[in-house]
């Protein structure tokens, strides 16, 4: 979960506030034009990529021919959601230092992927996370579990993006009617179905790259303009931000948002653990490593991603403190209670309120935010439909007897199905607490997926029972705890504020569910009577470390 | 381009036999590769997670210390936060160097022998 999701929560509730003084609606034409240009360009890419998509390796893995740098860009594109751009900047603008804490968890998490997961996964898997989890286990039960947890993680993540997208887009375009918001969610949904069914992994990867470049250029431009205002004196920038926030030096210290009580502190710890361990278990990130030819290229893509994502989060620091220093907090809050519009507002102020430059900058930054949402949503849809088609349809329902054409067909239909489901849920969830949804995605990924990935790769004794216990145990614990947390009921900010059936005090379940996932994997393995398949482990271990016979 | 064309079968036709895999897995050469990876990656993972948790705990429970000014308006919290970025970049770079020097040559030797012999 990121501050964006936290903040998006409030957005949902305060959905009728508009950008201050209606700047957004004045520049609506410009914003829509820029957005339309992006959509048109990405559709051209998608159709082009679709023509190059011949077999399953093309559809699922983009033909495995992207370079480490290209995939690094695409990975960054998949990871830096609107949540990071608008949310972290907004949280820093309102809560100062506490907003920054998230970027750190999001970045450090990549080392788990780099050191332990990316290369072995690339070497031994083919299209999905389930390929590696089921490698040395009984195929059908483990693939079913892997497919289920992939789809649960992706749909929750997707829902949060859709709901957040609807809310943000409405804010930026000044659309407030329910019909308008549902329309936006439906538009995002239809576009993502088109990207994925036609372009497959190739199209999606190119869209991610374009988006990542746009996002980085946008952030660089704003960062440069902020620093220019303060003659590149960071201490001045911070001092001005602290003064302007009205909170003084507390604005630059941890605790404004999470330091209130012992419970909020534990919650922060829980969130921190989920963030750092969740990334390496996110299926839409993992399948990106199949788009490059070798494990070495997979390593290079993670290293590029760490560089790009790290640089980007450093820039959000300048954007957030810049917004805090240059815009009155009242204006940020009036525009959006949660601060989600701080970055676009900053663009407006940097260009000059009431000037053409301000309008153009605002429109550009808003269009970049749209691009971001669309690309992330496409990546998530691809991950879940791949897993449905490859793990569940081809290997469980058809028992490995499905032809390649049939499998891709199933993936395309799954995309349409998942797209339709997320349009409906996204429309329903547009005013719901998106915080819970993304917290759940990260926590489930860390509780259900990561333990099984690590045990599968590195623990000889691990068995099918252990894998099932850890996937389902982590999944059920994480989802269950969120269900009985204040995210769902019992607080004014909950999904269902009018009822109260919560007994778990924390908003993020990671502190409990992640250790449970890891422990159940061990307990399930030790209690089961089955003997681990040593031959298959030899095969997996040698393949994962050397790349012998890699697809 | 650099990939072997994936045949439609579940496993590439060139995949060595189970006996060969078991034999390689138990060989001294593979043992060295495994050790070179694990002895680097495992302790380092524990170290960076501990360092990250230390940072989270300090942010939570040592507000006074984190608020200490270092230079101008720059305080310990900001310096430690930026230090997390720095260590992440450094570890990534260090691992890339280690992998290129110690892991890749061993892995490639085994791979080419196994695929060549199959």
Tab-separated table of C-alpha atoms in Angstrom, chain A residues 167-460:
chain	number	residue	atom	x	y	z
A	167	UNK	CA	-11.700	9.226	-8.789
A	168	UNK	CA	-8.511	10.923	-9.958
A	169	UNK	CA	-9.577	11.304	-13.524
A	170	UNK	CA	-12.855	12.774	-12.375
A	171	UNK	CA	-10.959	15.233	-10.228
A	172	UNK	CA	-8.559	16.211	-12.949
A	173	UNK	CA	-11.242	16.573	-15.580
A	174	UNK	CA	-13.791	18.067	-13.268
A	175	UNK	CA	-16.316	15.291	-13.834
A	176	UNK	CA	-18.380	14.808	-10.709
A	177	UNK	CA	-21.523	12.976	-11.776
A	178	UNK	CA	-21.808	9.268	-10.988
A	179	UNK	CA	-22.525	8.501	-14.620
A	180	UNK	CA	-19.387	10.352	-15.698
A	181	UNK	CA	-17.223	8.462	-13.221
A	182	UNK	CA	-18.622	5.098	-14.254
A	183	UNK	CA	-18.005	6.136	-17.837
A	184	UNK	CA	-14.323	6.836	-17.047
A	185	UNK	CA	-13.904	3.486	-15.295
A	186	UNK	CA	-15.536	1.751	-18.276
A	187	UNK	CA	-13.277	3.603	-20.714
A	188	UNK	CA	-10.164	2.563	-18.788
A	189	UNK	CA	-11.488	-1.010	-18.707
A	190	UNK	CA	-12.204	-1.178	-22.428
A	191	UNK	CA	-8.802	0.287	-23.302
A	192	UNK	CA	-6.998	-2.237	-21.143
A	193	UNK	CA	-8.940	-5.114	-22.750
A	194	UNK	CA	-7.908	-3.809	-26.176
A	195	UNK	CA	-4.245	-3.392	-25.187
A	196	UNK	CA	-3.992	-6.889	-23.766
A	197	UNK	CA	-6.137	-8.961	-26.166
A	198	UNK	CA	-4.591	-7.411	-29.269
A	199	UNK	CA	-1.095	-6.511	-28.189
A	200	UNK	CA	-0.397	-9.273	-25.651
A	201	UNK	CA	2.831	-8.943	-23.691
A	202	UNK	CA	4.585	-7.218	-26.593
A	203	UNK	CA	2.063	-4.413	-26.838
A	204	UNK	CA	1.806	-4.078	-23.058
A	205	UNK	CA	5.584	-3.889	-22.681
A	206	UNK	CA	5.886	-1.098	-25.250
A	207	UNK	CA	3.039	0.813	-23.609
A	208	UNK	CA	4.856	0.472	-20.264
A	209	UNK	CA	8.064	1.804	-21.778
A	210	UNK	CA	6.383	4.836	-23.339
A	211	UNK	CA	4.600	5.564	-20.098
A	212	UNK	CA	7.774	5.202	-18.016
A	213	UNK	CA	9.625	7.647	-20.264
A	214	UNK	CA	6.760	10.162	-20.096
A	215	UNK	CA	6.510	9.836	-16.333
A	216	UNK	CA	10.233	10.288	-15.811
A	217	UNK	CA	10.373	13.304	-18.142
A	218	UNK	CA	7.373	14.853	-16.385
A	219	UNK	CA	8.913	14.315	-12.965
A	220	UNK	CA	12.313	15.595	-14.111
A	221	UNK	CA	10.782	18.758	-15.506
A	222	UNK	CA	8.849	19.525	-12.336
A	223	UNK	CA	11.817	18.679	-10.115
A	224	UNK	CA	14.060	20.974	-12.104
A	225	UNK	CA	11.548	23.829	-11.902
A	226	UNK	CA	11.128	23.344	-8.129
A	227	UNK	CA	14.848	23.310	-7.488
A	228	UNK	CA	15.318	26.324	-9.750
A	229	UNK	CA	12.893	28.281	-7.560
A	230	UNK	CA	15.117	27.601	-4.577
A	231	UNK	CA	18.433	28.104	-6.367
A	232	UNK	CA	19.134	24.391	-5.846
A	233	UNK	CA	19.362	24.921	-2.093
A	234	UNK	CA	17.659	21.866	-0.572
A	235	UNK	CA	17.824	23.172	2.966
A	236	UNK	CA	15.930	26.313	1.908
A	237	UNK	CA	13.315	24.209	0.156
A	238	UNK	CA	12.811	22.108	3.289
A	239	UNK	CA	12.707	25.137	5.546
A	240	UNK	CA	10.134	26.873	3.374
A	241	UNK	CA	8.049	23.676	3.206
A	242	UNK	CA	8.103	23.321	7.003
A	243	UNK	CA	7.103	26.970	7.500
A	244	UNK	CA	4.420	26.965	4.853
A	245	UNK	CA	2.906	23.719	6.181
A	246	UNK	CA	2.230	25.426	9.496
A	247	UNK	CA	3.680	22.447	11.344
A	248	UNK	CA	7.238	23.667	11.711
A	249	UNK	CA	10.096	21.215	12.059
A	250	UNK	CA	7.700	18.350	12.893
A	251	UNK	CA	6.890	18.398	9.179
A	252	UNK	CA	10.410	17.174	8.455
A	253	UNK	CA	10.359	14.402	11.066
A	254	UNK	CA	8.653	11.022	11.116
A	255	UNK	CA	5.358	10.666	12.960
A	256	UNK	CA	2.917	13.239	11.607
A	257	UNK	CA	0.784	10.561	10.037
A	258	UNK	CA	1.741	7.319	11.760
A	259	UNK	CA	3.089	8.406	15.121
A	260	UNK	CA	-0.238	9.052	16.797
A	261	UNK	CA	-0.677	5.952	18.988
A	262	UNK	CA	0.918	2.592	19.705
A	263	UNK	CA	-1.533	0.990	17.257
A	264	UNK	CA	-0.735	3.302	14.370
A	265	UNK	CA	2.940	2.641	15.012
A	266	UNK	CA	2.402	-1.118	14.855
A	267	UNK	CA	0.367	-0.548	11.715
A	268	UNK	CA	3.270	1.266	10.165
A	269	UNK	CA	5.598	-1.603	11.040
A	270	UNK	CA	3.127	-4.033	9.503
A	271	UNK	CA	2.877	-1.945	6.356
A	272	UNK	CA	6.663	-1.632	6.161
A	273	UNK	CA	7.102	-5.412	6.262
A	274	UNK	CA	4.379	-5.983	3.660
A	275	UNK	CA	5.934	-3.425	1.322
A	276	UNK	CA	9.449	-4.790	1.511
A	277	UNK	CA	8.385	-8.430	1.070
A	278	UNK	CA	5.396	-7.911	-1.236
A	279	UNK	CA	7.113	-6.694	-4.388
A	280	UNK	CA	8.962	-9.936	-5.143
A	281	UNK	CA	5.639	-11.800	-4.951
A	282	UNK	CA	3.593	-9.568	-7.266
A	283	UNK	CA	2.683	-11.715	-10.281
A	284	UNK	CA	2.480	-8.807	-12.724
A	285	UNK	CA	6.056	-7.875	-11.856
A	286	UNK	CA	7.340	-11.467	-11.936
A	287	UNK	CA	6.057	-12.254	-15.429
A	288	UNK	CA	8.010	-9.283	-16.767
A	289	UNK	CA	11.210	-11.294	-16.279
A	290	UNK	CA	10.062	-13.732	-18.984
A	291	UNK	CA	10.212	-11.005	-21.640
A	292	UNK	CA	14.013	-11.063	-21.801
A	293	UNK	CA	16.138	-13.816	-23.348
A	294	UNK	CA	18.353	-14.756	-20.388
A	295	UNK	CA	18.716	-14.564	-16.627
A	296	UNK	CA	21.531	-12.067	-17.118
A	297	UNK	CA	19.149	-9.774	-18.981
A	298	UNK	CA	16.600	-10.268	-16.198
A	299	UNK	CA	19.250	-9.148	-13.700
A	300	UNK	CA	20.019	-6.120	-15.861
A	301	UNK	CA	16.349	-5.202	-16.000
A	302	UNK	CA	16.070	-5.251	-12.207
A	303	UNK	CA	19.177	-3.121	-11.900
A	304	UNK	CA	17.797	-0.586	-14.387
A	305	UNK	CA	14.474	-0.668	-12.568
A	306	UNK	CA	16.169	-0.005	-9.217
A	307	UNK	CA	17.994	2.971	-10.733
A	308	UNK	CA	14.926	4.410	-12.453
A	309	UNK	CA	12.494	3.799	-9.609
A	310	UNK	CA	14.966	5.110	-7.043
A	311	UNK	CA	15.599	8.261	-9.068
A	312	UNK	CA	11.872	8.718	-9.515
A	313	UNK	CA	11.165	8.436	-5.784
A	314	UNK	CA	13.917	10.955	-5.080
A	315	UNK	CA	12.163	13.320	-7.458
A	316	UNK	CA	8.789	12.789	-5.751
A	317	UNK	CA	10.558	14.040	-2.635
A	318	UNK	CA	11.292	17.322	-4.403
A	319	UNK	CA	7.752	17.459	-5.814
A	320	UNK	CA	6.100	16.815	-2.462
A	321	UNK	CA	8.219	19.263	-0.480
A	322	UNK	CA	8.001	21.688	-3.414
A	323	UNK	CA	4.210	21.580	-3.310
A	324	UNK	CA	4.318	22.038	0.462
A	325	UNK	CA	6.603	25.038	0.098
A	326	UNK	CA	4.848	26.776	-2.798
A	327	UNK	CA	1.164	26.069	-2.244
A	328	UNK	CA	-0.884	26.851	0.836
A	329	UNK	CA	-1.971	23.613	2.540
A	330	UNK	CA	-5.571	24.861	2.450
A	331	UNK	CA	-5.460	25.043	-1.310
A	332	UNK	CA	-4.110	21.490	-1.609
A	333	UNK	CA	-6.738	20.166	0.776
A	334	UNK	CA	-9.530	22.120	-0.879
A	335	UNK	CA	-8.582	20.574	-4.204
A	336	UNK	CA	-8.415	17.071	-2.819
A	337	UNK	CA	-8.584	16.195	0.856
A	338	UNK	CA	-5.946	13.541	0.518
A	339	UNK	CA	-3.450	15.584	-1.458
A	340	UNK	CA	-3.707	13.500	-4.634
A	341	UNK	CA	-3.772	16.569	-6.810
A	342	UNK	CA	-0.685	18.167	-5.253
A	343	UNK	CA	1.578	17.301	-8.193
A	344	UNK	CA	-0.743	18.723	-10.889
A	345	UNK	CA	-1.335	21.785	-8.689
A	346	UNK	CA	2.406	22.197	-8.316
A	347	UNK	CA	2.705	22.171	-12.116
A	348	UNK	CA	0.109	24.913	-12.320
A	349	UNK	CA	1.893	27.036	-9.713
A	350	UNK	CA	5.307	26.512	-11.246
A	351	UNK	CA	4.064	27.595	-14.650
A	352	UNK	CA	2.181	30.474	-13.106
A	353	UNK	CA	-1.473	30.469	-12.064
A	354	UNK	CA	-3.560	32.238	-14.739
A	355	UNK	CA	-0.792	31.914	-17.295
A	356	UNK	CA	-0.692	29.768	-20.420
A	357	UNK	CA	2.455	28.056	-19.194
A	358	UNK	CA	0.680	27.031	-16.028
A	359	UNK	CA	-2.219	25.624	-18.035
A	360	UNK	CA	0.039	23.706	-20.377
A	361	UNK	CA	2.128	22.251	-17.546
A	362	UNK	CA	-0.990	21.228	-15.641
A	363	UNK	CA	-2.458	19.549	-18.723
A	364	UNK	CA	0.797	17.746	-19.477
A	365	UNK	CA	1.221	16.408	-15.965
A	366	UNK	CA	-2.404	15.299	-15.831
A	367	UNK	CA	-2.052	13.477	-19.136
A	368	UNK	CA	1.047	11.726	-17.767
A	369	UNK	CA	-1.024	10.615	-14.797
A	370	UNK	CA	-3.636	9.107	-17.131
A	371	UNK	CA	-0.980	7.308	-19.105
A	372	UNK	CA	0.333	5.891	-15.856
A	373	UNK	CA	-3.012	4.504	-14.791
A	374	UNK	CA	-3.723	2.893	-18.152
A	375	UNK	CA	-0.373	1.181	-18.408
A	376	UNK	CA	-0.459	-0.260	-14.883
A	377	UNK	CA	-3.964	-1.557	-15.369
A	378	UNK	CA	-2.949	-3.297	-18.621
A	379	UNK	CA	-0.014	-5.010	-16.896
A	380	UNK	CA	-2.228	-6.314	-14.112
A	381	UNK	CA	-4.849	-7.638	-16.518
A	382	UNK	CA	-2.217	-9.473	-18.525
A	383	UNK	CA	-0.829	-11.132	-15.376
A	384	UNK	CA	-4.187	-12.455	-14.276
A	385	UNK	CA	-5.396	-13.614	-17.677
A	386	UNK	CA	-2.063	-15.359	-18.392
A	387	UNK	CA	-2.297	-17.198	-15.137
A	388	UNK	CA	-5.882	-18.196	-15.787
A	389	UNK	CA	-5.108	-19.478	-19.276
A	390	UNK	CA	-1.752	-21.119	-18.579
A	391	UNK	CA	-2.121	-22.408	-15.026
A	392	UNK	CA	-5.808	-23.069	-14.648
A	393	UNK	CA	-7.189	-23.639	-18.159
A	394	UNK	CA	-4.272	-25.388	-19.866
A	395	UNK	CA	-2.771	-27.299	-16.953
A	396	UNK	CA	-5.675	-27.951	-14.609
A	397	UNK	CA	-8.816	-28.062	-16.762
A	398	UNK	CA	-7.202	-29.447	-19.910
A	399	UNK	CA	-4.508	-31.357	-17.957
A	400	UNK	CA	-1.739	-30.050	-20.173
A	401	UNK	CA	-3.475	-31.246	-23.371
A	402	UNK	CA	-4.495	-27.809	-24.683
A	403	UNK	CA	-2.927	-26.643	-27.918
A	404	UNK	CA	-1.095	-23.337	-28.081
A	405	UNK	CA	-3.862	-21.653	-30.088
A	406	UNK	CA	-6.506	-22.818	-27.643
A	407	UNK	CA	-4.426	-21.536	-24.728
A	408	UNK	CA	-3.967	-18.062	-26.219
A	409	UNK	CA	-7.654	-18.012	-27.082
A	410	UNK	CA	-8.434	-18.775	-23.459
A	411	UNK	CA	-6.106	-15.972	-22.363
A	412	UNK	CA	-7.898	-13.495	-24.623
A	413	UNK	CA	-11.300	-14.522	-23.334
A	414	UNK	CA	-10.005	-14.385	-19.773
A	415	UNK	CA	-8.838	-10.825	-20.468
A	416	UNK	CA	-12.298	-9.837	-21.616
A	417	UNK	CA	-13.804	-11.557	-18.571
A	418	UNK	CA	-11.364	-9.985	-16.102
A	419	UNK	CA	-11.780	-6.624	-17.799
A	420	UNK	CA	-15.552	-6.853	-17.520
A	421	UNK	CA	-15.365	-7.937	-13.881
A	422	UNK	CA	-13.067	-5.042	-13.019
A	423	UNK	CA	-15.233	-2.518	-14.838
A	424	UNK	CA	-18.218	-3.664	-12.787
A	425	UNK	CA	-16.307	-3.879	-9.509
A	426	UNK	CA	-14.400	-0.671	-10.255
A	427	UNK	CA	-17.680	1.151	-10.893
A	428	UNK	CA	-19.121	-0.244	-7.658
A	429	UNK	CA	-15.938	0.433	-5.719
A	430	UNK	CA	-15.452	3.961	-6.957
A	431	UNK	CA	-16.265	5.420	-3.573
A	432	UNK	CA	-14.830	2.565	-1.536
A	433	UNK	CA	-11.748	2.358	0.540
A	434	UNK	CA	-9.078	1.529	-2.010
A	435	UNK	CA	-6.474	1.468	0.757
A	436	UNK	CA	-7.734	-1.903	1.876
A	437	UNK	CA	-7.564	-3.322	-1.621
A	438	UNK	CA	-3.933	-2.502	-2.306
A	439	UNK	CA	-2.825	-3.293	1.235
A	440	UNK	CA	-4.389	-6.649	0.594
A	441	UNK	CA	-2.573	-7.059	-2.732
A	442	UNK	CA	0.849	-6.424	-1.168
A	443	UNK	CA	0.104	-8.414	1.967
A	444	UNK	CA	-1.282	-11.410	0.042
A	445	UNK	CA	1.692	-11.328	-2.311
A	446	UNK	CA	4.087	-11.341	0.651
A	447	UNK	CA	2.121	-13.933	2.669
A	448	UNK	CA	1.036	-16.416	-0.016
A	449	UNK	CA	3.445	-16.054	-2.937
A	450	UNK	CA	6.841	-15.116	-1.566
A	451	UNK	CA	7.208	-17.969	0.985
A	452	UNK	CA	6.278	-20.560	-1.636
A	453	UNK	CA	8.607	-19.071	-4.247
A	454	UNK	CA	11.549	-19.029	-1.834
A	455	UNK	CA	10.932	-22.518	-0.415
A	456	UNK	CA	10.415	-23.956	-3.904
A	457	UNK	CA	13.702	-22.569	-5.108
A	458	UNK	CA	15.904	-23.033	-2.073
A	459	UNK	CA	14.495	-25.693	0.263
A	460	UNK	CA	15.057	-29.280	-0.800
